């Protein structure tokens, strides 16, 4: 439908100047042909872009699905290596905890040995004071702890290296995941099964509608221009002016599209009046039609910018998927090394764990030996106390016996003196040689003079040893 037919303006005076003005305006309006050609070009480019989008989107989805499946496999590998590291770390901490307990027990025993002073009465005169720890070779403990520390350090280093390997694998997979998840929403846009879709098809449809409307409007402008040319030619003296004005039409307007080269046909006054009426009505709408063409062209330019932006984004997404695939290929090349690190860690940990277990047994044996030493010393103190008590009892028995024998001797001597006094005068001296002899004297003495007396130890020291051995306070 011709948009110029909607005007209701009145017919102006039929003057050549007015017609020339309309012709010049119509000629200027034809410069919008560039917008029409540009619109056609944008439609073609958008259609080509849509075809390219379809191919690129299909490739991108294919790459995304393939890379996502491979990433899931890599996640499984990472979960496995993490599990090994986690279990190994947990076991390592348990071993460290058990070792700390064993070392603390040994240190407690050594502290007890260090705090327990050897009774000076048991040692040679003039010897400096000593504790039980002076009789222990602590270098053996130091050496054993140093060996255990080496095993712990080796285990810790193996775990650290393995964690670094896992961190490198995790970093690689994280890069892949970032590349894959960065476009999750866009993947749904490209998914044909999704409710969302690319904006380009709608844009293309709108562009085609705009381009058609613009072409129709341009055709109306050309028709209006032809009417203006015809009107001037049918005006006295207007032929030369029409020829001059139509010589330089805007580039892009083919001369065969207008009637400037067509021979002038005869026209009645009635036909000419009707033509002028239509011309006047159309002239009032030229600016609106030109503005409509320009507005539609501007909107198409804006929409094409959206198409270009979407094309760029789609290409970037495709590049990210390609990068993800390349990265996963590189990861797959390193994957055997990551898996090997798991086996190396397990082997080294098992080896060091066995060493630490053996060393802990040695540590426990040392502790038991030192505990036995401490207990033996307490029992020695108790034994010395027992011997001292027995020695004192034996001396008491000797003293009591000597006192009784001395008493018997004195009694026997007195009886003998009384007998000689009463009977001696009547008995000859040589009747019994033993008549005048004194009674026998006896003494009790230490048989082995080389055996020293049991040293004196205070009762408090003995009681302390009894408490440590029996856990009970002795009753005296």
CSV table of C-alpha atoms in Angstrom, one decimal:
chain,number,residue,atom,x,y,z
A,1,UNK,CA,0.0,0.0,0.0
A,2,UNK,CA,1.3,3.5,-0.9
A,3,UNK,CA,1.9,5.4,2.4
A,4,UNK,CA,1.6,8.7,0.5
A,5,UNK,CA,-2.2,8.2,0.0
A,6,UNK,CA,-3.0,8.9,3.6
A,7,UNK,CA,-2.4,12.7,3.5
A,8,UNK,CA,-5.3,15.2,3.5
A,9,UNK,CA,-3.4,18.5,2.6
A,10,UNK,CA,-4.9,20.9,0.2
A,11,UNK,CA,-3.7,21.4,-3.4
A,12,UNK,CA,-1.2,24.3,-3.7
A,13,UNK,CA,-1.1,26.8,-6.5
A,14,UNK,CA,0.1,25.3,-9.7
A,15,UNK,CA,3.4,27.1,-10.0
A,16,UNK,CA,6.7,25.9,-11.5
A,17,UNK,CA,8.6,27.0,-8.4
A,18,UNK,CA,6.4,24.8,-6.2
A,19,UNK,CA,6.8,21.8,-8.4
A,20,UNK,CA,10.6,22.3,-8.6
A,21,UNK,CA,10.7,22.5,-4.8
A,22,UNK,CA,8.8,19.2,-4.6
A,23,UNK,CA,11.1,17.7,-7.2
A,24,UNK,CA,14.2,18.8,-5.3
A,25,UNK,CA,12.8,17.4,-2.0
A,26,UNK,CA,11.9,14.1,-3.8
A,27,UNK,CA,15.4,14.0,-5.2
A,28,UNK,CA,16.9,14.5,-1.8
A,29,UNK,CA,14.7,11.8,-0.4
A,30,UNK,CA,16.2,9.3,-2.8
A,31,UNK,CA,19.6,9.6,-1.0
A,32,UNK,CA,18.1,7.1,1.6
A,33,UNK,CA,18.7,4.4,-1.0
A,34,UNK,CA,22.0,3.8,0.8
A,35,UNK,CA,20.0,2.8,3.9
A,36,UNK,CA,18.0,0.4,1.8
A,37,UNK,CA,21.1,-1.2,0.2
A,38,UNK,CA,22.8,-1.3,3.7
A,39,UNK,CA,19.7,-3.0,5.1
A,40,UNK,CA,19.9,-5.7,2.3
A,41,UNK,CA,23.5,-6.2,3.1
A,42,UNK,CA,22.8,-6.5,6.9
A,43,UNK,CA,20.2,-9.1,6.2
A,44,UNK,CA,22.6,-11.1,4.1
A,45,UNK,CA,25.4,-10.8,6.7
A,46,UNK,CA,23.0,-11.8,9.5
A,47,UNK,CA,21.7,-14.8,7.6
A,48,UNK,CA,25.3,-15.9,6.9
A,49,UNK,CA,26.1,-15.3,10.6
A,50,UNK,CA,23.2,-17.4,11.7
A,51,UNK,CA,24.4,-20.2,9.4
A,52,UNK,CA,27.9,-19.9,10.9
A,53,UNK,CA,26.4,-19.8,14.4
A,54,UNK,CA,24.6,-23.1,13.8
A,55,UNK,CA,27.8,-24.8,12.9
A,56,UNK,CA,29.9,-23.2,15.6
A,57,UNK,CA,27.2,-23.9,18.3
A,58,UNK,CA,27.0,-27.6,17.2
A,59,UNK,CA,30.8,-27.9,17.4
A,60,UNK,CA,30.9,-26.1,20.8
A,61,UNK,CA,28.2,-28.3,22.3
A,62,UNK,CA,30.1,-31.4,21.0
A,63,UNK,CA,33.3,-30.2,22.5
A,64,UNK,CA,31.6,-29.2,25.7
A,65,UNK,CA,30.0,-32.6,26.2
A,66,UNK,CA,33.2,-34.4,25.3
A,67,UNK,CA,35.3,-32.3,27.6
A,68,UNK,CA,32.8,-32.5,30.4
A,69,UNK,CA,32.9,-36.3,30.2
A,70,UNK,CA,36.6,-36.3,30.3
A,71,UNK,CA,36.6,-33.8,33.2
A,72,UNK,CA,34.4,-36.2,35.1
A,73,UNK,CA,37.0,-39.0,34.6
A,74,UNK,CA,39.7,-36.6,35.8
A,75,UNK,CA,37.6,-35.8,38.8
A,76,UNK,CA,37.4,-39.5,39.7
A,77,UNK,CA,41.2,-39.8,39.4
A,78,UNK,CA,41.6,-36.7,41.6
A,79,UNK,CA,39.1,-38.1,44.2
A,80,UNK,CA,41.1,-41.3,44.3
A,81,UNK,CA,44.5,-39.5,44.8
A,82,UNK,CA,42.9,-37.2,47.4
A,83,UNK,CA,41.6,-40.3,49.2
A,84,UNK,CA,45.0,-41.8,49.3
A,85,UNK,CA,46.6,-38.6,50.5
A,86,UNK,CA,43.8,-38.1,53.1
A,87,UNK,CA,44.1,-41.7,54.4
A,88,UNK,CA,47.9,-41.5,54.4
A,89,UNK,CA,47.8,-38.2,56.3
A,90,UNK,CA,45.4,-39.5,58.8
A,91,UNK,CA,47.6,-42.6,59.4
A,92,UNK,CA,50.7,-40.4,59.6
A,93,UNK,CA,49.0,-38.3,62.3
A,94,UNK,CA,48.0,-41.4,64.2
A,95,UNK,CA,51.6,-42.6,64.1
A,96,UNK,CA,52.9,-39.2,65.2
A,97,UNK,CA,50.4,-39.3,68.1
A,98,UNK,CA,51.4,-42.7,69.2
A,99,UNK,CA,55.1,-41.7,68.9
A,100,UNK,CA,54.5,-38.6,70.9
A,101,UNK,CA,52.9,-40.8,73.6
A,102,UNK,CA,55.8,-43.3,73.6
A,103,UNK,CA,58.4,-40.5,73.6
A,104,UNK,CA,56.6,-38.7,76.5
A,105,UNK,CA,56.5,-42.0,78.5
A,106,UNK,CA,60.3,-42.5,77.9
A,107,UNK,CA,61.0,-38.9,78.8
A,108,UNK,CA,59.0,-39.3,82.0
A,109,UNK,CA,61.0,-42.3,82.9
A,110,UNK,CA,64.3,-40.5,82.2
A,111,UNK,CA,63.1,-37.5,84.3
A,112,UNK,CA,62.4,-39.9,87.1
A,113,UNK,CA,65.9,-41.4,86.7
A,114,UNK,CA,67.4,-37.9,86.7
A,115,UNK,CA,65.4,-36.9,89.8
A,116,UNK,CA,66.4,-40.0,91.7
A,117,UNK,CA,69.7,-39.4,93.5
A,118,UNK,CA,71.9,-42.4,94.3
A,119,UNK,CA,72.4,-42.6,98.0
A,120,UNK,CA,75.9,-41.3,98.9
A,121,UNK,CA,76.3,-44.2,101.3
A,122,UNK,CA,76.2,-46.6,98.4
A,123,UNK,CA,79.0,-44.9,96.5
A,124,UNK,CA,82.8,-44.5,97.3
A,125,UNK,CA,83.7,-41.7,99.6
A,126,UNK,CA,84.4,-38.4,97.9
A,127,UNK,CA,82.6,-39.2,94.7
A,128,UNK,CA,80.3,-36.4,93.4
A,129,UNK,CA,76.6,-36.8,93.7
A,130,UNK,CA,75.0,-38.9,91.0
A,131,UNK,CA,71.5,-39.7,89.8
A,132,UNK,CA,70.3,-42.9,88.2
A,133,UNK,CA,70.4,-41.2,84.8
A,134,UNK,CA,74.2,-41.1,85.1
A,135,UNK,CA,74.2,-44.9,84.8
A,136,UNK,CA,72.2,-44.8,81.5
A,137,UNK,CA,73.7,-44.4,78.1
A,138,UNK,CA,71.4,-41.5,76.8
A,139,UNK,CA,73.3,-41.5,73.5
A,140,UNK,CA,71.3,-44.6,72.6
A,141,UNK,CA,68.1,-42.8,73.2
A,142,UNK,CA,69.3,-39.7,71.3
A,143,UNK,CA,70.4,-41.8,68.4
A,144,UNK,CA,67.1,-43.7,68.3
A,145,UNK,CA,65.1,-40.5,68.4
A,146,UNK,CA,67.2,-39.1,65.7
A,147,UNK,CA,66.6,-42.1,63.5
A,148,UNK,CA,62.8,-41.9,64.2
A,149,UNK,CA,62.9,-38.2,63.3
A,150,UNK,CA,64.6,-39.1,59.9
A,151,UNK,CA,61.8,-41.5,59.2
A,152,UNK,CA,59.2,-39.0,60.1
A,153,UNK,CA,60.9,-36.3,58.0
A,154,UNK,CA,61.1,-38.7,55.1
A,155,UNK,CA,57.4,-39.6,55.5
A,156,UNK,CA,56.4,-36.0,55.7
A,157,UNK,CA,58.5,-35.1,52.6
A,158,UNK,CA,56.8,-38.0,50.7
A,159,UNK,CA,53.4,-36.7,51.8
A,160,UNK,CA,54.4,-33.1,50.9
A,161,UNK,CA,55.6,-34.2,47.4
A,162,UNK,CA,52.4,-36.2,46.9
A,163,UNK,CA,50.2,-33.3,48.0
A,164,UNK,CA,52.1,-31.0,45.6
A,165,UNK,CA,51.3,-33.6,42.8
A,166,UNK,CA,47.7,-33.6,43.8
A,167,UNK,CA,47.6,-29.8,44.0
A,168,UNK,CA,49.0,-29.6,40.4
A,169,UNK,CA,46.4,-32.1,39.2
A,170,UNK,CA,43.7,-30.2,41.0
A,171,UNK,CA,44.9,-26.9,39.5
A,172,UNK,CA,44.8,-28.4,36.0
A,173,UNK,CA,41.3,-29.8,36.5
A,174,UNK,CA,40.2,-26.5,38.0
A,175,UNK,CA,41.3,-24.6,34.9
A,176,UNK,CA,39.3,-27.1,32.8
A,177,UNK,CA,36.3,-26.6,35.1
A,178,UNK,CA,36.5,-22.8,34.8
A,179,UNK,CA,36.6,-23.0,31.1
A,180,UNK,CA,33.6,-25.4,31.1
A,181,UNK,CA,31.4,-23.7,33.7
A,182,UNK,CA,32.1,-20.1,32.5
A,183,UNK,CA,29.6,-20.7,29.7
A,184,UNK,CA,27.0,-22.8,31.4
A,185,UNK,CA,24.2,-20.3,30.7
A,186,UNK,CA,25.4,-19.9,27.1
A,187,UNK,CA,25.4,-23.6,26.6
A,188,UNK,CA,21.7,-23.7,27.6
A,189,UNK,CA,21.2,-20.9,25.1
A,190,UNK,CA,22.7,-23.0,22.3
A,191,UNK,CA,21.0,-26.2,23.4
A,192,UNK,CA,18.2,-26.9,20.9
A,193,UNK,CA,16.3,-28.7,23.6
A,194,UNK,CA,16.4,-25.7,25.9
A,195,UNK,CA,13.6,-23.2,26.2
A,196,UNK,CA,16.2,-20.5,25.7
A,197,UNK,CA,17.7,-19.8,22.3
A,198,UNK,CA,20.0,-17.6,20.3
A,199,UNK,CA,18.6,-14.0,19.7
A,200,UNK,CA,19.9,-14.1,16.1
A,201,UNK,CA,16.8,-15.8,14.4
A,202,UNK,CA,14.5,-13.3,15.9
A,203,UNK,CA,16.8,-10.5,14.9
A,204,UNK,CA,17.0,-11.9,11.4
A,205,UNK,CA,13.2,-12.0,11.1
A,206,UNK,CA,13.0,-8.4,12.3
A,207,UNK,CA,15.7,-7.3,9.9
A,208,UNK,CA,13.9,-9.0,6.9
A,209,UNK,CA,10.7,-7.2,7.9
A,210,UNK,CA,12.5,-3.9,8.2
A,211,UNK,CA,14.4,-4.4,4.9
A,212,UNK,CA,11.1,-5.1,3.1
A,213,UNK,CA,9.4,-2.1,4.6
A,214,UNK,CA,12.4,0.1,3.7
A,215,UNK,CA,12.4,-1.3,0.1
A,216,UNK,CA,8.7,-0.6,-0.2
A,217,UNK,CA,9.1,2.9,1.1
A,218,UNK,CA,12.0,3.6,-1.3
A,219,UNK,CA,9.8,2.4,-4.1
A,220,UNK,CA,7.1,4.9,-3.0
A,221,UNK,CA,9.7,7.7,-3.0
A,222,UNK,CA,10.8,6.7,-6.5
A,223,UNK,CA,7.2,6.8,-7.7
A,224,UNK,CA,6.8,10.2,-6.0
A,225,UNK,CA,9.9,11.4,-7.7
A,226,UNK,CA,8.6,10.2,-11.1
A,227,UNK,CA,5.3,12.0,-10.5
A,228,UNK,CA,7.3,15.2,-9.7
A,229,UNK,CA,9.3,14.9,-12.9
A,230,UNK,CA,6.2,14.2,-15.0
A,231,UNK,CA,4.4,17.2,-13.4
A,232,UNK,CA,7.3,19.6,-14.2
A,233,UNK,CA,7.6,18.3,-17.8
A,234,UNK,CA,3.9,19.0,-18.3
A,235,UNK,CA,4.4,22.5,-17.0
A,236,UNK,CA,5.3,25.2,-19.5
A,237,UNK,CA,9.1,25.8,-19.5
A,238,UNK,CA,9.7,23.0,-16.9
A,239,UNK,CA,11.3,20.4,-19.2
A,240,UNK,CA,14.7,22.0,-19.1
A,241,UNK,CA,14.6,22.3,-15.3
A,242,UNK,CA,13.5,18.7,-14.9
A,243,UNK,CA,16.4,17.5,-17.1
A,244,UNK,CA,18.9,19.6,-15.2
A,245,UNK,CA,17.7,18.3,-11.8
A,246,UNK,CA,17.5,14.7,-12.8
A,247,UNK,CA,21.0,14.5,-14.3
A,248,UNK,CA,22.8,13.8,-11.0
A,249,UNK,CA,20.6,11.4,-9.2
A,250,UNK,CA,22.0,9.9,-5.9
A,251,UNK,CA,24.4,7.1,-6.4
A,252,UNK,CA,22.6,3.8,-6.2
A,253,UNK,CA,19.4,5.0,-7.8
A,254,UNK,CA,19.3,3.4,-11.2
A,255,UNK,CA,18.0,5.7,-13.9
A,256,UNK,CA,15.8,2.9,-15.3
A,257,UNK,CA,14.0,2.9,-12.0
A,258,UNK,CA,12.6,6.4,-12.8
A,259,UNK,CA,10.7,7.9,-15.7
A,260,UNK,CA,13.3,10.6,-16.4
A,261,UNK,CA,14.3,9.0,-19.6
A,262,UNK,CA,10.9,8.0,-20.8
A,263,UNK,CA,9.2,10.1,-23.6
A,264,UNK,CA,6.5,12.5,-22.4
A,265,UNK,CA,3.0,11.2,-23.1
A,266,UNK,CA,0.0,13.6,-23.7
A,267,UNK,CA,-2.1,14.3,-20.6
A,268,UNK,CA,-5.5,15.9,-20.3
A,269,UNK,CA,-6.2,18.8,-17.9
A,270,UNK,CA,-8.2,16.4,-15.8
A,271,UNK,CA,-5.4,13.8,-15.6
A,272,UNK,CA,-2.9,16.6,-14.8
A,273,UNK,CA,-5.1,18.0,-12.0
A,274,UNK,CA,-5.5,14.5,-10.5
A,275,UNK,CA,-1.7,14.0,-10.8
A,276,UNK,CA,-1.0,17.3,-9.0
A,277,UNK,CA,-3.4,16.4,-6.2
A,278,UNK,CA,-1.6,13.1,-5.6
A,279,UNK,CA,1.8,14.8,-5.8
A,280,UNK,CA,0.8,17.4,-3.2
A,281,UNK,CA,-0.5,14.7,-0.8
A,282,UNK,CA,2.7,12.6,-1.3
A,283,UNK,CA,5.0,15.6,-0.8
A,284,UNK,CA,3.6,16.2,2.7
A,285,UNK,CA,4.7,12.6,3.7
A,286,UNK,CA,8.2,12.5,2.1
A,287,UNK,CA,10.0,13.5,5.3
A,288,UNK,CA,8.1,11.0,7.4
A,289,UNK,CA,8.9,8.2,5.0
A,290,UNK,CA,12.6,9.2,4.9
A,291,UNK,CA,12.7,9.3,8.7
A,292,UNK,CA,11.0,5.9,8.9
A,293,UNK,CA,13.7,4.4,6.5
A,294,UNK,CA,16.5,6.0,8.6
A,295,UNK,CA,15.0,4.8,11.9
A,296,UNK,CA,14.6,1.3,10.6
A,297,UNK,CA,18.1,1.4,9.3
A,298,UNK,CA,19.4,2.6,12.7
A,299,UNK,CA,17.6,-0.2,14.5
A,300,UNK,CA,19.0,-2.7,12.1
A,301,UNK,CA,22.5,-1.4,12.8
A,302,UNK,CA,21.9,-1.8,16.5
A,303,UNK,CA,20.6,-5.3,16.0
A,304,UNK,CA,23.5,-6.2,13.8
A,305,UNK,CA,25.8,-5.0,16.6
A,306,UNK,CA,24.0,-7.6,18.8
A,307,UNK,CA,24.6,-10.2,16.1
A,308,UNK,CA,28.3,-9.3,16.0
A,309,UNK,CA,28.6,-9.4,19.7
A,310,UNK,CA,26.8,-12.8,19.8
A,311,UNK,CA,29.2,-14.0,17.1
A,312,UNK,CA,32.2,-12.9,19.1
A,313,UNK,CA,30.9,-14.5,22.3
A,314,UNK,CA,30.1,-17.7,20.4
A,315,UNK,CA,33.6,-17.8,19.0
A,316,UNK,CA,35.1,-17.1,22.4
A,317,UNK,CA,33.1,-20.0,23.9
A,318,UNK,CA,34.3,-22.2,21.1
A,319,UNK,CA,37.8,-21.1,21.7
A,320,UNK,CA,37.4,-21.9,25.5
A,321,UNK,CA,36.1,-25.3,24.7
A,322,UNK,CA,39.0,-25.9,22.3
A,323,UNK,CA,41.4,-24.7,25.0
A,324,UNK,CA,39.8,-27.0,27.5
A,325,UNK,CA,40.3,-29.9,25.2
A,326,UNK,CA,43.9,-29.0,24.6
A,327,UNK,CA,44.4,-28.6,28.3
A,328,UNK,CA,42.9,-32.0,29.0
A,329,UNK,CA,45.1,-33.6,26.4
A,330,UNK,CA,48.1,-32.1,28.2
A,331,UNK,CA,46.7,-33.3,31.5
A,332,UNK,CA,46.2,-36.8,30.1
A,333,UNK,CA,49.8,-36.8,29.1
A,334,UNK,CA,50.8,-36.0,32.7
A,335,UNK,CA,48.2,-38.3,34.2
A,336,UNK,CA,50.5,-41.4,34.3
A,337,UNK,CA,52.9,-39.3,36.4
A,338,UNK,CA,50.2,-38.3,38.8
A,339,UNK,CA,49.1,-41.9,39.2
A,340,UNK,CA,52.8,-43.0,39.6
A,341,UNK,CA,53.1,-40.5,42.4
A,342,UNK,CA,50.3,-42.3,44.2
A,343,UNK,CA,52.2,-45.6,44.0
A,344,UNK,CA,55.5,-44.0,45.0
A,345,UNK,CA,53.8,-42.4,48.0
A,346,UNK,CA,52.2,-45.6,49.1
A,347,UNK,CA,55.4,-47.5,48.8
A,348,UNK,CA,57.5,-44.9,50.7
A,349,UNK,CA,54.9,-44.5,53.4
A,350,UNK,CA,54.6,-48.3,53.9
A,351,UNK,CA,58.4,-48.5,54.1
A,352,UNK,CA,58.8,-45.6,56.5
A,353,UNK,CA,55.8,-46.7,58.6
A,354,UNK,CA,57.4,-50.1,59.1
A,355,UNK,CA,60.6,-48.4,60.2
A,356,UNK,CA,58.8,-46.2,62.6
A,357,UNK,CA,56.9,-49.2,64.0
A,358,UNK,CA,60.3,-51.0,64.6
A,359,UNK,CA,61.8,-47.9,66.2
A,360,UNK,CA,58.8,-47.4,68.4
A,361,UNK,CA,59.2,-51.0,69.7
A,362,UNK,CA,62.8,-50.2,70.5
A,363,UNK,CA,61.7,-47.0,72.2
A,364,UNK,CA,59.2,-49.0,74.2
A,365,UNK,CA,61.9,-51.6,75.1
A,366,UNK,CA,64.2,-48.8,76.3
A,367,UNK,CA,61.4,-47.4,78.4
A,368,UNK,CA,60.6,-50.8,79.9
A,369,UNK,CA,64.3,-51.3,80.6
A,370,UNK,CA,64.7,-47.9,82.3
A,371,UNK,CA,61.5,-48.5,84.2
A,372,UNK,CA,62.9,-51.8,85.3
A,373,UNK,CA,66.1,-50.0,86.3
A,374,UNK,CA,64.2,-47.5,88.4
A,375,UNK,CA,62.1,-50.2,89.9
A,376,UNK,CA,65.2,-52.4,90.6
A,377,UNK,CA,66.9,-49.4,92.3
A,378,UNK,CA,63.8,-48.9,94.5
A,379,UNK,CA,63.9,-52.6,95.3
A,380,UNK,CA,67.6,-52.3,96.0
A,381,UNK,CA,66.9,-49.6,98.6
A,382,UNK,CA,64.2,-51.8,100.1
A,383,UNK,CA,66.6,-54.7,100.2
A,384,UNK,CA,69.3,-52.6,101.8
A,385,UNK,CA,66.7,-51.6,104.4
A,386,UNK,CA,65.8,-55.2,105.0
A,387,UNK,CA,69.5,-56.2,105.3
A,388,UNK,CA,70.1,-53.3,107.7
A,389,UNK,CA,67.2,-54.4,109.8
A,390,UNK,CA,68.5,-58.0,109.8
A,391,UNK,CA,72.0,-56.9,110.7
A,392,UNK,CA,70.7,-54.8,113.6
A,393,UNK,CA,68.7,-57.8,114.8
A,394,UNK,CA,71.8,-60.1,114.6
A,395,UNK,CA,73.9,-57.5,116.5
A,396,UNK,CA,71.2,-57.4,119.1
A,397,UNK,CA,71.2,-61.1,119.4
A,398,UNK,CA,75.0,-61.1,119.8
A,399,UNK,CA,74.8,-58.3,122.4
A,400,UNK,CA,72.2,-60.2,124.4
A,401,UNK,CA,74.1,-63.4,124.1
A,402,UNK,CA,77.4,-61.8,125.3
A,403,UNK,CA,75.6,-60.3,128.2
A,404,UNK,CA,74.2,-63.7,129.2
A,405,UNK,CA,77.5,-65.4,128.9
A,406,UNK,CA,79.3,-62.7,130.9
A,407,UNK,CA,76.7,-63.2,133.6
A,408,UNK,CA,77.1,-66.9,133.6
A,409,UNK,CA,80.9,-66.5,133.8
A,410,UNK,CA,80.7,-64.2,136.8
A,411,UNK,CA,78.2,-66.6,138.4
A,412,UNK,CA,80.5,-69.6,137.8
A,413,UNK,CA,83.5,-67.7,139.1
A,414,UNK,CA,81.8,-66.8,142.3
A,415,UNK,CA,80.6,-70.4,142.8
A,416,UNK,CA,84.1,-71.7,142.3
A,417,UNK,CA,85.5,-69.2,144.8
A,418,UNK,CA,82.9,-70.2,147.3
A,419,UNK,CA,83.7,-73.9,146.8
A,420,UNK,CA,87.4,-73.4,147.3
A,421,UNK,CA,86.7,-71.3,150.3
A,422,UNK,CA,84.5,-74.0,151.9
A,423,UNK,CA,86.3,-77.2,150.7
A,424,UNK,CA,89.7,-76.1,149.6
A,425,UNK,CA,91.4,-76.7,153.0
A,426,UNK,CA,90.4,-80.3,152.9
A,427,UNK,CA,91.4,-81.2,149.4
A,428,UNK,CA,94.9,-81.6,148.3
A,429,UNK,CA,95.9,-79.4,145.4
A,430,UNK,CA,97.0,-82.2,143.2
A,431,UNK,CA,93.9,-84.2,143.5
A,432,UNK,CA,92.5,-82.5,140.2
A,433,UNK,CA,94.6,-80.2,138.2
A,434,UNK,CA,91.5,-78.2,137.1
A,435,UNK,CA,90.4,-77.4,140.7
A,436,UNK,CA,92.1,-74.0,140.8
A,437,UNK,CA,91.4,-73.1,137.1
A,438,UNK,CA,89.0,-70.3,136.2
A,439,UNK,CA,85.9,-70.9,134.2
A,440,UNK,CA,86.1,-70.7,130.3
A,441,UNK,CA,85.3,-67.4,128.7
A,442,UNK,CA,83.5,-67.2,125.3
A,443,UNK,CA,83.1,-64.4,122.8
A,444,UNK,CA,81.0,-63.9,119.6
A,445,UNK,CA,82.8,-62.2,116.7
A,446,UNK,CA,82.3,-61.5,113.0
A,447,UNK,CA,83.5,-64.5,111.0
A,448,UNK,CA,84.4,-62.7,107.7
A,449,UNK,CA,86.2,-59.5,108.7
A,450,UNK,CA,86.2,-58.5,104.9
A,451,UNK,CA,82.4,-58.1,104.8
A,452,UNK,CA,81.4,-54.5,105.4
A,453,UNK,CA,78.5,-53.4,107.3
A,454,UNK,CA,75.2,-52.6,105.5
A,455,UNK,CA,75.2,-48.8,104.8
A,456,UNK,CA,72.7,-46.6,106.6
A,457,UNK,CA,69.8,-45.3,104.6
A,458,UNK,CA,67.2,-43.0,106.0
A,459,UNK,CA,63.7,-44.4,106.6
A,460,UNK,CA,62.1,-41.7,104.5
A,461,UNK,CA,64.1,-42.9,101.4
A,462,UNK,CA,63.2,-46.5,102.1
A,463,UNK,CA,59.5,-45.5,102.5
A,464,UNK,CA,59.6,-43.6,99.2
A,465,UNK,CA,60.9,-46.6,97.4
A,466,UNK,CA,58.3,-48.9,98.9
A,467,UNK,CA,55.6,-46.5,97.8
A,468,UNK,CA,56.9,-46.4,94.3
A,469,UNK,CA,57.1,-50.2,94.1
A,470,UNK,CA,53.9,-51.2,95.9
A,471,UNK,CA,51.9,-48.0,95.6
A,472,UNK,CA,51.3,-48.2,99.3
A,473,UNK,CA,52.6,-46.3,102.3
A,474,UNK,CA,54.5,-48.8,104.6
A,475,UNK,CA,53.3,-49.2,108.2
A,476,UNK,CA,55.9,-49.1,111.0
